[in-house]
XYZ file of C-alpha atoms in Angstrom:
140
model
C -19.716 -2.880 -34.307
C -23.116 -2.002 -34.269
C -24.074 -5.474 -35.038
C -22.575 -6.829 -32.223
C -24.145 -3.443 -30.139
C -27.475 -5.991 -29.260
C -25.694 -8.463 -27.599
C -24.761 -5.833 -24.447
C -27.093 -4.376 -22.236
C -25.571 -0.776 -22.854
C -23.332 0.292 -24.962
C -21.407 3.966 -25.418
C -19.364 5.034 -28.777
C -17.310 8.206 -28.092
C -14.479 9.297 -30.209
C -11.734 9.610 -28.013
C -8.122 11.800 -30.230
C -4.962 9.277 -30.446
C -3.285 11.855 -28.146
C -5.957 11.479 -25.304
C -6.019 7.956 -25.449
C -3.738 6.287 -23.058
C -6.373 4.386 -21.430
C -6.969 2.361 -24.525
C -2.844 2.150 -24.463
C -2.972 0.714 -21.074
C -5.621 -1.798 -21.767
C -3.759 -3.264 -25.172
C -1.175 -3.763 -22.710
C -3.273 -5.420 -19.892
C -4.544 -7.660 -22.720
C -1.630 -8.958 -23.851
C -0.558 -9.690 -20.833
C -3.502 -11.946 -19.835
C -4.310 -15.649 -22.033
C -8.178 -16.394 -22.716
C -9.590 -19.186 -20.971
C -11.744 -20.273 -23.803
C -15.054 -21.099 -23.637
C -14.796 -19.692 -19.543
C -17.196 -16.486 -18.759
C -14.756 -13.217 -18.045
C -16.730 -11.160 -16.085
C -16.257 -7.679 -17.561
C -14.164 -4.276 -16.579
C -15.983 -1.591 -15.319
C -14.297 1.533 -15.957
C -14.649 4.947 -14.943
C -13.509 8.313 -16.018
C -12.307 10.317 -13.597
C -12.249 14.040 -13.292
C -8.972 14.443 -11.485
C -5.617 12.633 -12.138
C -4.630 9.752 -9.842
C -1.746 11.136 -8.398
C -4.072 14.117 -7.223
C -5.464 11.106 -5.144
C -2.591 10.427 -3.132
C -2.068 9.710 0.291
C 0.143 12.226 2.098
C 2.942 11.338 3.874
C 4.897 13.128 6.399
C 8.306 13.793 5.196
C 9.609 13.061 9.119
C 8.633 9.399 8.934
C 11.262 6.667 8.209
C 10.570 4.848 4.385
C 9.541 1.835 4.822
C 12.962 0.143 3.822
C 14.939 1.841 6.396
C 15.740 -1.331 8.213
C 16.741 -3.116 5.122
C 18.908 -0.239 3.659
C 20.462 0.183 7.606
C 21.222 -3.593 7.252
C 22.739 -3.227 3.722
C 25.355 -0.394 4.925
C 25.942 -1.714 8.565
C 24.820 -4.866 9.297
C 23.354 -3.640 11.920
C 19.415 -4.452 13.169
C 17.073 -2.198 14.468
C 17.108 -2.385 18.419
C 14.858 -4.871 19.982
C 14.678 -6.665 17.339
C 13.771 -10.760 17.679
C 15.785 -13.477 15.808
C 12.791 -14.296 13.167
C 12.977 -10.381 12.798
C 16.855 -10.538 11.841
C 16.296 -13.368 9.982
C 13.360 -11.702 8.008
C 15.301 -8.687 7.432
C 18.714 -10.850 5.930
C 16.255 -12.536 3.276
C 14.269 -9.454 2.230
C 17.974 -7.776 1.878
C 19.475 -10.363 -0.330
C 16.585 -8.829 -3.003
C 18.361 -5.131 -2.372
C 21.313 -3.610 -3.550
C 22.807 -0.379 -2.181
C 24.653 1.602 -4.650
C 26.049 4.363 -2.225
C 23.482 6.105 -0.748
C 20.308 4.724 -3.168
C 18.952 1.706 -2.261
C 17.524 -0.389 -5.852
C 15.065 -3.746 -5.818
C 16.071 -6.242 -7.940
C 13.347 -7.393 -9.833
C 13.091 -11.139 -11.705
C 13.690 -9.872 -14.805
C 17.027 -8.362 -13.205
C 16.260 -5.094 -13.505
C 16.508 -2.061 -10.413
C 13.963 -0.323 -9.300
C 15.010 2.567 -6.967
C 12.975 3.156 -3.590
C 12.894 6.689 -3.088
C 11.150 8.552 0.108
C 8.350 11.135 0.546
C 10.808 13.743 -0.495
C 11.937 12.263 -3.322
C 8.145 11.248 -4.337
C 7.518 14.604 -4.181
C 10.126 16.236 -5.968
C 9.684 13.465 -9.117
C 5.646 14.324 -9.172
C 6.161 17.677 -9.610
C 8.951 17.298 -12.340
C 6.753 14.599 -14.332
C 3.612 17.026 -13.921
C 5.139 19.811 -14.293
C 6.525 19.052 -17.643
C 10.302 19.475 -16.288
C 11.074 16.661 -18.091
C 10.267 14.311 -20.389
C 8.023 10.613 -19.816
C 10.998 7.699 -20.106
């Protein structure tokens, strides 16, 4: 490594434990996601270490507002459009639907892989955070 150390401008070794090190998890991952170009220039990643988690970071929403797939749930239970609403509108809402399904009262995405992906609210958001961070329950 420190052979190839000269060909960067800077450089930085740390020793980061196996437990700690879920960045260099989620980077494996990014990189086998991606295919080289081959002799094409990738410009590189500059990455930062933060000192506060991400989800510390996160906007905050008022628990009053409507999610936004209220419409499409609303049209998934009743058929029913939102009042005032213009035909491109009804139309727009039919074909965004046809990706939902409503399994009583939760409302999944179907993804292309055909798995569900649940839409929760701010309420729900909430509630999951502090389980996750609160070590309630276990990472699945």
């Amino acid at each position: 490594m420190e052979d190839l150390s000269k060909w960067f401008k800077s450089v930085e070794f740390r020793y980061i434990p196996r437990f700690h090190n879920e960045l260099a998890d989620a980077l494996a991952t990014l990189a086998s996601m991606l295919t080289y170009p081959g002799n094409l220039h990738i410009d590189p990643l500059e990455i930062q270490i933060r000192e506060r988690h991400g989800y510390c970071n996160t906007v905050k929403i008022e628990s009053h507002v409507r999610p936004w797939y209220h419409d499409i749930k609303r049209f998934l239970k009743t058929k029913e459009y939102p009042d005032q609403a213009s035909g491109d509108q009804k139309s727009t809402i039919r074909r965004i639907a046809s990706g939902f399904f409503l399994s009583d009262k939760v409302l999944y995405r179907r993804t292309p892989d055909l798995n569900l992906l649940r839409c929760v609210d701010a309420e729900e958001v909430r509630k999951i955070m502090y389980e996750v961070h609160a070590a309630m329950c276990r990472p699945q």
